[in-house]
Amino acid sequence: MRRPVTLRLLAGLAATATGAAVCVALTTPQASAAVGSATGFATGNGGTTGGAGGQTVRATSGTQIHAALCNRASSSTPITIQVEGTINHGNTTKVSGSSCNTAADVIELKQISNVTILGVGNGAVFDQIGIHIREASNIIIQNVTVRNVKKSGSPTSNGGDAIGMEADVRNVWVDHVTLEASGGESEGFDGLFDMKNNTQYVTLSYSILRNSGRGGLIGSSESDRSNGYVTFHHNLYENIDSRTPLLRGGIAHIYNNHYVRLNESGINSRAGARAKVDNNYFQNSKDVLGTFYTDEAGYWQVSGNIFDNVTWSSRSGDTNPAGPNPTSNTSVSIPYSYRLDSASCVPSVVSQTAGANKGIRTSNGNCTPQSPTAGPTSPTPGPTTTTPPPTSNPTPTPSQPSGTNLSIGAGSDGSSKASGTSYGDVRDGNMNTAWSPSGTTGQISIKWGSATTVSKINIREAAGSVGTIRNWRVLNHDTGAVLATGTGAGVISFGATSLRKITFDITSSTGTPRVAEFETYAS
């Protein structure tokens, strides 16, 4: 299906000096793991903190990066790896250890968690070396450049992907990076930012993707629909043939990105995928949104975008562009707070903030770049936040709420239940009956026939299971808005909300949860 790649910006891709810099790794306990805090869908499912709270190790070679992972006490011990210099095949070898699973010729983040890779000093360049994230969680990659990773020719690395994620990956934040190639598949390159085989809760922010046949995909085939909950914001896509991204199944939130010279197609939502596309600036490009190269349709919700010198193909066969006047054909609820810059200022804001070695600057939501503050920070809610920020309840109070338990006499449903349990067991007033999900995560809901005001719930675990529930979210099921997030069962308070259905979403636990009662209260 792919046409030959014609790239017109290669003259500016002069290679920097290569060679393996060598230095002794330095450690600093309890250092900050990243600049700022994760945004978008990477804040879900318990959040993305990387190596926060762990040691900081300095590395100037790929081998030292692997050694830092392997020298940890366990595969989940938090660590921040500060990288400076050029990482290449010549200085990236396999290192063995009980806390790692590495390989030569690739930066391998496999079967590990709680890691930050942060470019520092004069910059970190991964030259023809890709970063592979597999069976891993809670990973941050910030302020690095990955360039010219090949799947054919010589040398090869990571299947030709600059950054690739696959096989049960959760919670990855990639921020202020530059990902670039020097051509398309015929020149030996593949995707710049790929996710497949059950990869979820990922954010790509303030980054540059350029000079490649393929920007990136979510799902490796029409049947690989286990991926999703991915946010793309304040990124520059420049001189890309297609896949900005290609989305198969799942949900993506795409806002405040600047797209320049998308040569064949852009955001390709297909195979039932849903994309919320807000306040982006598309420029000098072709077919920037739609369903392409398949007859399995995807969907989109659009608002506030600018289409500057964008051309559209006629609809025929497997070419189904959203334009020339894109309109929404679905709705997508976003469960986190965010601030939208006006699309008209996106080119200016992105040019000043996106990419490695830009000072890790961000936007304040008013079209004004700002320098980072010391230590982790959270976005300040503003007038363009589309959903209210959730209440955080890390330690629910054990006190019993007063008033009428509105769950008695209501309805209930949820995700797949374990054998021998029932949804109705959480609203029968009986602590001797319980509902359990079919695994360690799941959702249970209380619902009413008409709008009901709720401001407090009480999640009561069955005897013998107290303390099993760890991370959770409380959702307004009507809108998808997150009302509260936290850790541990008990009483949870939030702003009074009128709704017909409220959902308790268990995102992690230490075993199989058993919810005896899901009580709801007006006050």
Short mmCIF file of C-alpha atoms in Angstrom, two decimals:
data_model
loop_
_atom_site.label_atom_id
_atom_site.label_comp_id
_atom_site.label_asym_id
_atom_site.label_seq_id
_atom_site.Cartn_x
_atom_site.Cartn_y
_atom_site.Cartn_z
CA MET A 1 0.00 0.00 0.00
CA ARG A 2 2.86 2.36 0.66
CA ARG A 3 4.14 4.68 -2.07
CA PRO A 4 7.84 5.59 -2.42
CA VAL A 5 9.02 8.18 0.05
CA THR A 6 10.14 11.54 -1.23
CA LEU A 7 11.84 13.58 1.46
CA ARG A 8 12.86 17.17 0.87
CA LEU A 9 14.47 18.20 4.13
CA LEU A 10 17.47 15.89 4.22
CA ALA A 11 20.00 18.64 3.56
CA GLY A 12 19.59 19.82 7.13
CA LEU A 13 20.40 16.46 8.66
CA ALA A 14 24.14 16.76 9.12
CA ALA A 15 25.31 14.07 11.48
CA THR A 16 26.95 14.97 14.75
CA ALA A 17 30.23 13.45 15.79
CA THR A 18 29.99 9.85 16.91
CA GLY A 19 32.14 7.86 19.25
CA ALA A 20 31.77 6.38 22.66
CA ALA A 21 32.27 8.74 25.52
CA VAL A 22 33.29 6.98 28.67
CA CYS A 23 32.85 8.14 32.22
CA VAL A 24 32.24 6.71 35.66
CA ALA A 25 28.58 6.56 36.68
CA LEU A 26 27.73 8.85 39.60
CA THR A 27 24.85 8.24 42.00
CA THR A 28 22.79 10.68 44.00
CA PRO A 29 20.08 9.36 46.35
CA GLN A 30 16.51 10.69 46.31
CA ALA A 31 16.92 12.96 43.28
CA SER A 32 14.00 14.31 41.27
CA ALA A 33 13.19 11.84 38.51
CA ALA A 34 12.03 14.21 35.76
CA VAL A 35 11.29 17.83 35.04
CA GLY A 36 7.61 18.54 35.58
CA SER A 37 4.88 15.93 35.85
CA ALA A 38 3.20 13.60 33.41
CA THR A 39 0.20 14.88 31.48
CA GLY A 40 -2.65 13.34 29.51
CA PHE A 41 -3.51 9.67 29.66
CA ALA A 42 -0.14 8.90 31.30
CA THR A 43 -1.69 10.33 34.49
CA GLY A 44 -4.30 7.54 34.52
CA ASN A 45 -4.01 4.01 35.88
CA GLY A 46 -2.21 5.22 39.01
CA GLY A 47 -0.02 7.78 37.23
CA THR A 48 3.45 7.89 35.70
CA THR A 49 6.32 8.94 37.97
CA GLY A 50 9.25 7.01 36.50
CA GLY A 51 12.22 6.82 38.82
CA ALA A 52 10.97 9.39 41.34
CA GLY A 53 12.29 8.73 44.83
CA GLY A 54 15.14 6.50 43.69
CA GLN A 55 18.81 6.99 42.92
CA THR A 56 20.15 9.06 40.04
CA VAL A 57 22.88 7.48 37.90
CA ARG A 58 24.95 9.21 35.21
CA ALA A 59 25.62 7.34 31.95
CA THR A 60 27.51 8.21 28.76
CA SER A 61 27.11 4.86 26.96
CA GLY A 62 24.40 2.37 26.27
CA THR A 63 26.27 -0.22 28.28
CA GLN A 64 26.23 2.10 31.30
CA ILE A 65 22.47 2.54 30.89
CA HIS A 66 22.02 -1.21 30.94
CA ALA A 67 24.40 -1.56 33.89
CA ALA A 68 22.39 0.97 35.87
CA LEU A 69 19.24 -1.10 35.33
CA CYS A 70 20.99 -4.34 36.21
CA ASN A 71 22.61 -2.97 39.38
CA ARG A 72 19.28 -2.16 41.03
CA ALA A 73 18.05 -4.18 44.00
CA SER A 74 15.07 -5.37 41.93
CA SER A 75 13.47 -4.83 38.54
CA SER A 76 11.07 -2.31 40.13
CA THR A 77 13.53 -0.30 42.24
CA PRO A 78 13.08 3.35 41.13
CA ILE A 79 15.99 4.88 39.23
CA THR A 80 16.74 7.95 37.13
CA ILE A 81 19.43 7.56 34.49
CA GLN A 82 20.89 10.89 33.39
CA VAL A 83 22.36 10.49 29.93
CA GLU A 84 24.88 12.74 28.19
CA GLY A 85 26.76 12.20 24.94
CA THR A 86 26.21 9.90 21.98
CA ILE A 87 24.83 6.42 22.49
CA ASN A 88 25.57 4.09 19.56
CA HIS A 89 26.19 0.47 18.60
CA GLY A 90 29.82 0.70 19.57
CA ASN A 91 29.04 1.46 23.21
CA THR A 92 25.81 -0.50 23.74
CA THR A 93 26.26 -4.10 24.87
CA LYS A 94 24.19 -6.60 26.81
CA VAL A 95 24.54 -6.54 30.60
CA SER A 96 23.17 -9.35 32.77
CA GLY A 97 21.56 -9.22 36.17
CA SER A 98 18.50 -10.29 38.16
CA SER A 99 16.86 -6.85 37.80
CA CYS A 100 17.18 -6.47 34.02
CA ASN A 101 16.79 -8.19 30.68
CA THR A 102 18.98 -6.30 28.21
CA ALA A 103 20.37 -6.85 24.73
CA ALA A 104 23.14 -5.47 22.56
CA ASP A 105 22.51 -2.81 19.91
CA VAL A 106 19.29 -1.51 21.52
CA ILE A 107 18.34 0.27 24.73
CA GLU A 108 16.25 -2.48 26.27
CA LEU A 109 13.65 -1.57 28.92
CA LYS A 110 12.16 -5.04 29.26
CA GLN A 111 10.27 -6.58 32.19
CA ILE A 112 11.07 -3.61 34.41
CA SER A 113 9.32 -0.63 35.98
CA ASN A 114 9.91 2.77 37.63
CA VAL A 115 12.61 4.16 35.33
CA THR A 116 13.39 7.65 34.03
CA ILE A 117 15.85 8.29 31.20
CA LEU A 118 16.72 12.00 31.16
CA GLY A 119 19.03 13.82 28.78
CA VAL A 120 21.30 16.31 30.56
CA GLY A 121 24.28 18.58 29.99
CA ASN A 122 25.19 19.02 26.34
CA GLY A 123 22.45 16.59 25.31
CA ALA A 124 21.85 12.89 24.77
CA VAL A 125 21.76 11.48 21.24
CA PHE A 126 20.80 7.87 20.53
CA ASP A 127 22.44 7.50 17.13
CA GLN A 128 21.01 4.56 15.15
CA ILE A 129 20.06 2.96 18.46
CA GLY A 130 16.35 2.55 19.30
CA ILE A 131 14.65 2.44 22.69
CA HIS A 132 12.59 -0.72 23.18
CA ILE A 133 9.96 -0.87 25.96
CA ARG A 134 8.47 -4.34 26.48
CA GLU A 135 6.45 -5.79 29.38
CA ALA A 136 7.27 -2.64 31.36
CA SER A 137 5.45 0.07 33.29
CA ASN A 138 5.96 3.53 34.75
CA ILE A 139 8.63 4.72 32.32
CA ILE A 140 9.63 8.34 31.56
CA ILE A 141 11.87 9.36 28.65
CA GLN A 142 12.69 13.05 28.54
CA ASN A 143 14.99 15.46 26.69
CA VAL A 144 16.74 13.03 24.34
CA THR A 145 17.22 12.70 20.58
CA VAL A 146 16.80 9.35 18.79
CA ARG A 147 17.79 9.35 15.14
CA ASN A 148 18.21 7.12 12.09
CA VAL A 149 17.16 3.80 13.61
CA LYS A 150 17.03 1.17 10.84
CA LYS A 151 15.29 -2.16 10.34
CA SER A 152 17.23 -2.99 7.20
CA GLY A 153 20.68 -2.11 5.97
CA SER A 154 23.40 -1.59 8.53
CA PRO A 155 23.44 -1.14 11.43
CA THR A 156 19.94 -2.19 12.55
CA SER A 157 18.18 -1.71 15.87
CA ASN A 158 14.72 -2.08 17.42
CA GLY A 159 13.01 -3.11 14.20
CA GLY A 160 13.58 0.34 12.79
CA ASP A 161 11.56 2.16 15.48
CA ALA A 162 13.02 5.15 17.29
CA ILE A 163 10.87 4.37 20.34
CA GLY A 164 8.80 1.18 20.31
CA MET A 165 6.45 -0.24 22.94
CA GLU A 166 4.90 -3.70 22.92
CA ALA A 167 3.51 -6.51 25.07
CA ASP A 168 1.64 -5.35 28.18
CA VAL A 169 3.16 -1.89 28.53
CA ARG A 170 1.54 0.57 30.92
CA ASN A 171 2.11 4.22 31.81
CA VAL A 172 4.80 5.75 29.63
CA TRP A 173 5.45 9.49 29.38
CA VAL A 174 7.73 10.59 26.52
CA ASP A 175 8.40 14.32 26.73
CA HIS A 176 10.59 16.88 24.96
CA VAL A 177 12.27 14.39 22.68
CA THR A 178 13.37 14.64 19.05
CA LEU A 179 12.70 11.57 16.90
CA GLU A 180 13.96 11.66 13.33
CA ALA A 181 14.88 9.47 10.39
CA SER A 182 16.37 10.07 6.95
CA GLY A 183 13.72 8.48 4.80
CA GLY A 184 11.05 5.81 4.71
CA GLU A 185 10.81 2.04 4.50
CA SER A 186 12.74 1.82 1.24
CA GLU A 187 15.64 3.56 2.98
CA GLY A 188 15.51 1.07 5.86
CA PHE A 189 13.48 3.01 8.43
CA ASP A 190 10.15 2.19 10.12
CA GLY A 191 8.13 4.12 12.73
CA LEU A 192 9.26 6.89 15.02
CA PHE A 193 6.82 6.14 17.86
CA ASP A 194 5.06 2.75 17.81
CA MET A 195 2.72 1.05 20.30
CA LYS A 196 1.30 -2.46 19.96
CA ASN A 197 0.15 -5.62 21.72
CA ASN A 198 -1.62 -4.18 24.76
CA THR A 199 0.11 -0.84 25.32
CA GLN A 200 -1.96 1.67 27.29
CA TYR A 201 -1.79 4.98 29.20
CA VAL A 202 0.86 6.75 27.14
CA THR A 203 1.54 10.46 26.53
CA LEU A 204 3.83 11.99 23.91
CA SER A 205 4.28 15.70 24.62
CA TYR A 206 6.40 18.64 23.42
CA SER A 207 8.32 16.51 20.94
CA ILE A 208 9.52 16.67 17.32
CA LEU A 209 8.93 13.86 14.82
CA ARG A 210 10.36 14.52 11.37
CA ASN A 211 11.79 13.27 8.08
CA SER A 212 10.24 9.80 8.19
CA GLY A 213 7.88 7.73 6.11
CA ARG A 214 5.93 6.76 9.23
CA GLY A 215 5.23 8.84 12.30
CA GLY A 216 3.93 5.99 14.43
CA LEU A 217 1.16 3.50 15.02
CA ILE A 218 -1.14 2.30 17.78
CA GLY A 219 -1.86 -1.34 16.97
CA SER A 220 0.17 -3.52 14.62
CA SER A 221 -2.82 -4.90 12.67
CA GLU A 222 -6.60 -4.51 12.37
CA SER A 223 -6.97 -7.25 15.00
CA ASP A 224 -4.54 -5.65 17.48
CA ARG A 225 -7.09 -3.47 19.26
CA SER A 226 -5.83 -3.86 22.84
CA ASN A 227 -3.96 -0.55 22.76
CA GLY A 228 -5.16 2.92 23.57
CA TYR A 229 -5.55 5.76 26.03
CA VAL A 230 -2.81 7.74 24.32
CA THR A 231 -2.36 11.53 24.38
CA PHE A 232 -0.41 13.56 21.82
CA HIS A 233 -0.01 17.26 22.60
CA HIS A 234 2.27 20.15 21.61
CA ASN A 235 4.26 18.05 19.16
CA LEU A 236 5.71 19.01 15.77
CA TYR A 237 5.22 16.52 12.94
CA GLU A 238 7.30 17.69 9.98
CA ASN A 239 7.89 16.03 6.61
CA ILE A 240 6.13 12.75 7.46
CA ASP A 241 4.48 10.58 4.83
CA SER A 242 1.78 9.02 7.05
CA ARG A 243 0.81 7.69 10.50
CA THR A 244 0.59 10.80 12.66
CA PRO A 245 -0.57 8.48 14.19
CA LEU A 246 -2.23 5.40 12.71
CA LEU A 247 -4.78 4.35 15.34
CA ARG A 248 -6.34 0.87 15.31
CA GLY A 249 -8.97 0.57 18.00
CA GLY A 250 -8.67 2.39 21.31
CA ILE A 251 -8.89 6.07 22.16
CA ALA A 252 -6.43 8.89 21.41
CA HIS A 253 -6.51 12.53 22.44
CA ILE A 254 -4.67 14.73 19.95
CA TYR A 255 -4.43 18.45 20.72
CA ASN A 256 -2.26 21.51 20.11
CA ASN A 257 0.06 19.77 17.64
CA HIS A 258 1.61 21.44 14.60
CA TYR A 259 1.58 19.33 11.43
CA VAL A 260 3.73 20.52 8.51
CA ARG A 261 4.13 18.63 5.22
CA LEU A 262 2.21 15.43 5.83
CA ASN A 263 2.84 14.06 2.37
CA GLU A 264 0.31 11.22 2.00
CA SER A 265 -1.98 11.11 5.05
CA GLY A 266 -2.02 12.19 8.66
CA ILE A 267 -4.18 11.04 11.58
CA ASN A 268 -5.49 7.67 10.39
CA SER A 269 -8.30 6.50 12.67
CA ARG A 270 -9.44 3.02 11.67
CA ALA A 271 -10.70 -0.33 12.93
CA GLY A 272 -13.12 1.23 15.40
CA ALA A 273 -10.65 3.71 16.89
CA ARG A 274 -11.86 7.04 18.29
CA ALA A 275 -9.74 10.18 18.23
CA LYS A 276 -10.50 13.51 19.89
CA VAL A 277 -8.73 16.10 17.73
CA ASP A 278 -8.64 19.59 19.30
CA ASN A 279 -6.97 22.89 18.36
CA ASN A 280 -4.28 21.52 16.07
CA TYR A 281 -2.66 23.46 13.23
CA PHE A 282 -2.38 21.51 9.94
CA GLN A 283 -0.22 23.19 7.30
CA ASN A 284 0.89 22.45 3.72
CA SER A 285 -0.35 18.88 3.98
CA LYS A 286 -2.61 16.26 2.40
CA ASP A 287 -5.47 14.19 3.87
CA VAL A 288 -4.58 15.09 7.44
CA LEU A 289 -7.49 13.20 9.06
CA GLY A 290 -9.64 10.24 8.08
CA THR A 291 -9.66 6.49 7.52
CA PHE A 292 -7.09 5.37 4.97
CA TYR A 293 -5.83 2.10 3.44
CA THR A 294 -8.67 0.01 4.93
CA ASP A 295 -12.43 -0.41 4.76
CA GLU A 296 -12.66 -0.79 8.57
CA ALA A 297 -13.76 2.67 9.68
CA GLY A 298 -12.51 4.71 12.59
CA TYR A 299 -14.06 7.79 14.15
CA TRP A 300 -13.16 11.31 15.31
CA GLN A 301 -14.42 14.28 17.28
CA VAL A 302 -13.02 17.57 15.97
CA SER A 303 -13.03 21.13 17.27
CA GLY A 304 -10.94 24.28 16.96
CA ASN A 305 -8.50 23.00 14.32
CA ILE A 306 -6.94 25.16 11.59
CA PHE A 307 -6.41 23.72 8.09
CA ASP A 308 -3.87 25.92 6.30
CA ASN A 309 -3.24 24.90 2.68
CA VAL A 310 -4.51 21.35 3.22
CA THR A 311 -5.61 19.31 0.21
CA TRP A 312 -8.10 16.46 0.34
CA SER A 313 -8.54 13.40 -1.87
CA SER A 314 -11.93 12.34 -3.15
CA ARG A 315 -13.57 9.49 -1.26
CA SER A 316 -13.22 6.18 -3.02
CA GLY A 317 -12.49 2.60 -2.00
CA ASP A 318 -10.25 2.58 1.07
CA THR A 319 -9.56 6.33 0.94
CA ASN A 320 -11.98 8.13 3.26
CA PRO A 321 -10.68 11.57 4.27
CA ALA A 322 -12.57 13.58 6.87
CA GLY A 323 -12.30 16.77 4.78
CA PRO A 324 -12.57 19.15 3.10
CA ASN A 325 -14.85 20.25 5.96
CA PRO A 326 -14.18 17.81 8.83
CA THR A 327 -17.08 17.21 11.20
CA SER A 328 -17.36 14.95 14.21
CA ASN A 329 -18.78 11.45 13.82
CA THR A 330 -18.34 10.34 17.45
CA SER A 331 -17.83 11.80 20.93
CA VAL A 332 -14.90 11.09 23.21
CA SER A 333 -14.84 11.76 26.96
CA ILE A 334 -11.47 12.81 28.36
CA PRO A 335 -10.97 11.83 32.04
CA TYR A 336 -8.24 14.34 32.91
CA SER A 337 -7.90 18.12 33.04
CA TYR A 338 -5.96 19.97 30.35
CA ARG A 339 -5.57 23.46 28.93
CA LEU A 340 -5.95 24.23 25.26
CA ASP A 341 -3.86 26.83 23.48
CA SER A 342 -5.66 28.53 20.64
CA ALA A 343 -4.86 26.75 17.35
CA SER A 344 -3.71 30.05 15.84
CA CYS A 345 -0.73 30.24 18.19
CA VAL A 346 0.22 26.55 18.05
CA PRO A 347 3.02 26.99 15.45
CA SER A 348 4.68 29.64 17.60
CA VAL A 349 4.26 27.81 20.91
CA VAL A 350 5.41 24.46 19.53
CA SER A 351 8.46 25.99 17.82
CA GLN A 352 9.60 27.41 21.17
CA THR A 353 8.91 24.36 23.31
CA ALA A 354 9.00 21.07 21.36
CA GLY A 355 12.05 18.85 21.07
CA ALA A 356 15.17 18.01 23.03
CA ASN A 357 17.51 20.69 24.33
CA LYS A 358 14.84 23.42 24.33
CA GLY A 359 15.01 23.92 28.09
CA ILE A 360 11.98 21.66 28.71
CA ARG A 361 9.68 24.64 28.27
CA THR A 362 5.91 24.17 28.24
CA SER A 363 2.81 26.21 27.51
CA ASN A 364 0.63 27.74 30.19
CA GLY A 365 -2.51 27.37 28.09
CA ASN A 366 -2.48 31.04 27.13
CA CYS A 367 -0.10 30.75 24.16
CA THR A 368 2.87 31.71 26.35
CA PRO A 369 5.88 29.37 26.71
CA GLN A 370 7.25 29.11 30.22
CA SER A 371 10.38 27.68 31.77
CA PRO A 372 10.06 24.73 34.15
CA THR A 373 9.89 25.20 37.88
CA ALA A 374 12.13 23.24 40.18
CA GLY A 375 10.79 19.80 40.97
CA PRO A 376 7.62 18.12 39.80
CA THR A 377 4.74 20.42 38.96
CA SER A 378 1.13 19.94 37.97
CA PRO A 379 -0.79 21.81 35.28
CA THR A 380 -2.74 24.76 36.62
CA PRO A 381 -6.44 24.39 35.85
CA GLY A 382 -7.67 27.14 33.56
CA PRO A 383 -10.79 28.25 31.74
CA THR A 384 -10.14 25.88 28.84
CA THR A 385 -10.08 22.74 31.00
CA THR A 386 -12.66 20.44 29.46
CA THR A 387 -13.33 18.33 32.55
CA PRO A 388 -12.92 19.32 36.20
CA PRO A 389 -9.71 18.04 37.82
CA PRO A 390 -10.41 15.01 40.00
CA THR A 391 -10.35 15.11 43.75
CA SER A 392 -7.43 13.17 45.14
CA ASN A 393 -8.11 10.87 48.09
CA PRO A 394 -4.91 8.97 48.87
CA THR A 395 -6.12 8.07 52.35
CA PRO A 396 -9.94 7.81 52.56
CA THR A 397 -11.31 8.48 56.01
CA PRO A 398 -12.77 5.41 57.75
CA SER A 399 -15.67 7.31 59.35
CA GLN A 400 -19.16 6.14 58.33
CA PRO A 401 -21.08 8.74 56.25
CA SER A 402 -24.38 10.01 57.58
CA GLY A 403 -27.66 10.10 55.69
CA THR A 404 -29.41 7.64 53.40
CA ASN A 405 -27.45 5.05 51.44
CA LEU A 406 -28.77 5.77 47.94
CA SER A 407 -27.49 2.44 46.62
CA ILE A 408 -30.24 0.51 48.40
CA GLY A 409 -32.98 0.00 45.83
CA ALA A 410 -30.77 1.23 42.94
CA GLY A 411 -29.36 -0.86 40.10
CA SER A 412 -25.82 -2.05 39.52
CA ASP A 413 -23.58 -3.47 36.83
CA GLY A 414 -19.90 -3.64 36.00
CA SER A 415 -17.07 -5.39 34.22
CA SER A 416 -16.69 -9.17 34.17
CA LYS A 417 -17.38 -10.67 37.59
CA ALA A 418 -15.67 -13.56 39.29
CA SER A 419 -17.48 -16.85 39.63
CA GLY A 420 -19.93 -16.93 42.53
CA THR A 421 -20.27 -13.17 42.86
CA SER A 422 -22.98 -10.74 41.77
CA TYR A 423 -23.22 -7.04 40.91
CA GLY A 424 -26.23 -6.84 43.21
CA ASP A 425 -24.15 -7.93 46.19
CA VAL A 426 -22.70 -4.40 46.50
CA ARG A 427 -26.12 -2.79 47.14
CA ASP A 428 -27.91 -5.30 49.33
CA GLY A 429 -26.74 -3.97 52.73
CA ASN A 430 -25.21 -7.36 53.52
CA MET A 431 -21.47 -7.46 54.32
CA ASN A 432 -21.48 -11.25 53.90
CA THR A 433 -21.99 -11.05 50.11
CA ALA A 434 -19.56 -9.44 47.67
CA TRP A 435 -18.72 -8.71 44.05
CA SER A 436 -15.28 -9.46 42.61
CA PRO A 437 -13.86 -8.65 39.18
CA SER A 438 -12.57 -11.55 37.08
CA GLY A 439 -9.01 -10.36 37.75
CA THR A 440 -7.20 -7.80 39.89
CA THR A 441 -8.80 -4.80 38.17
CA GLY A 442 -12.35 -3.99 37.15
CA GLN A 443 -15.33 -1.66 37.45
CA ILE A 444 -18.50 -1.74 39.53
CA SER A 445 -21.32 0.78 39.08
CA ILE A 446 -24.43 2.00 40.86
CA LYS A 447 -27.19 3.38 38.63
CA TRP A 448 -30.56 5.07 38.95
CA GLY A 449 -33.48 5.63 36.61
CA SER A 450 -33.21 9.42 36.95
CA ALA A 451 -30.48 11.92 37.80
CA THR A 452 -29.34 11.59 41.41
CA THR A 453 -26.97 13.89 43.32
CA VAL A 454 -23.99 12.13 44.91
CA SER A 455 -21.06 13.71 46.77
CA LYS A 456 -19.70 10.79 48.78
CA ILE A 457 -19.29 7.04 48.41
CA ASN A 458 -18.13 4.33 50.76
CA ILE A 459 -16.36 1.28 49.35
CA ARG A 460 -16.45 -1.49 51.95
CA GLU A 461 -14.25 -4.51 51.35
CA ALA A 462 -15.41 -7.95 52.46
CA ALA A 463 -13.87 -9.65 55.49
CA GLY A 464 -10.55 -11.22 54.63
CA SER A 465 -9.97 -8.83 51.72
CA VAL A 466 -9.53 -5.51 53.51
CA GLY A 467 -6.54 -3.64 52.04
CA THR A 468 -6.56 -5.54 48.73
CA ILE A 469 -7.75 -2.56 46.68
CA ARG A 470 -4.93 -0.15 45.86
CA ASN A 471 -5.40 2.47 43.12
CA TRP A 472 -8.82 3.54 41.91
CA ARG A 473 -10.85 6.18 40.10
CA VAL A 474 -14.42 7.35 40.67
CA LEU A 475 -16.14 8.15 37.35
CA ASN A 476 -19.27 9.99 36.33
CA HIS A 477 -20.32 7.23 33.96
CA ASP A 478 -22.67 9.58 32.12
CA THR A 479 -19.84 11.84 30.91
CA GLY A 480 -16.65 9.90 31.59
CA ALA A 481 -15.39 12.64 33.94
CA VAL A 482 -13.08 11.56 36.77
CA LEU A 483 -14.58 12.68 40.09
CA ALA A 484 -11.81 11.36 42.36
CA THR A 485 -8.64 9.28 42.34
CA GLY A 486 -6.71 7.69 45.17
CA THR A 487 -5.46 4.59 46.97
CA GLY A 488 -7.25 2.20 49.32
CA ALA A 489 -10.95 1.59 49.94
CA GLY A 490 -13.12 3.59 52.33
CA VAL A 491 -15.04 6.84 52.30
CA ILE A 492 -14.41 9.03 49.25
CA SER A 493 -15.70 12.59 48.92
CA PHE A 494 -15.96 14.82 45.84
CA GLY A 495 -17.95 17.77 44.55
CA ALA A 496 -21.71 17.16 44.52
CA THR A 497 -22.56 15.74 41.09
CA SER A 498 -25.92 14.97 39.48
CA LEU A 499 -25.71 11.72 37.50
CA ARG A 500 -27.56 8.55 36.59
CA LYS A 501 -24.62 6.17 37.00
CA ILE A 502 -21.45 6.29 39.11
CA THR A 503 -18.54 3.90 38.62
CA PHE A 504 -15.79 2.74 40.95
CA ASP A 505 -12.85 1.78 38.70
CA ILE A 506 -10.21 -0.41 40.39
CA THR A 507 -6.96 0.11 38.45
CA SER A 508 -4.61 -1.90 40.68
CA SER A 509 -4.80 -4.23 43.67
CA THR A 510 -2.70 -6.72 45.58
CA GLY A 511 -5.01 -9.63 44.80
CA THR A 512 -8.59 -10.21 43.72
CA PRO A 513 -10.71 -7.43 45.27
CA ARG A 514 -13.98 -8.25 47.06
CA VAL A 515 -16.37 -5.30 47.36
CA ALA A 516 -19.08 -6.08 49.89
CA GLU A 517 -20.88 -2.73 49.66
CA PHE A 518 -20.73 0.26 47.30
CA GLU A 519 -22.62 2.88 49.30
CA THR A 520 -23.58 6.26 47.84
CA TYR A 521 -24.63 9.41 49.68
CA ALA A 522 -25.91 12.85 48.76
CA SER A 523 -23.84 14.55 51.48
#
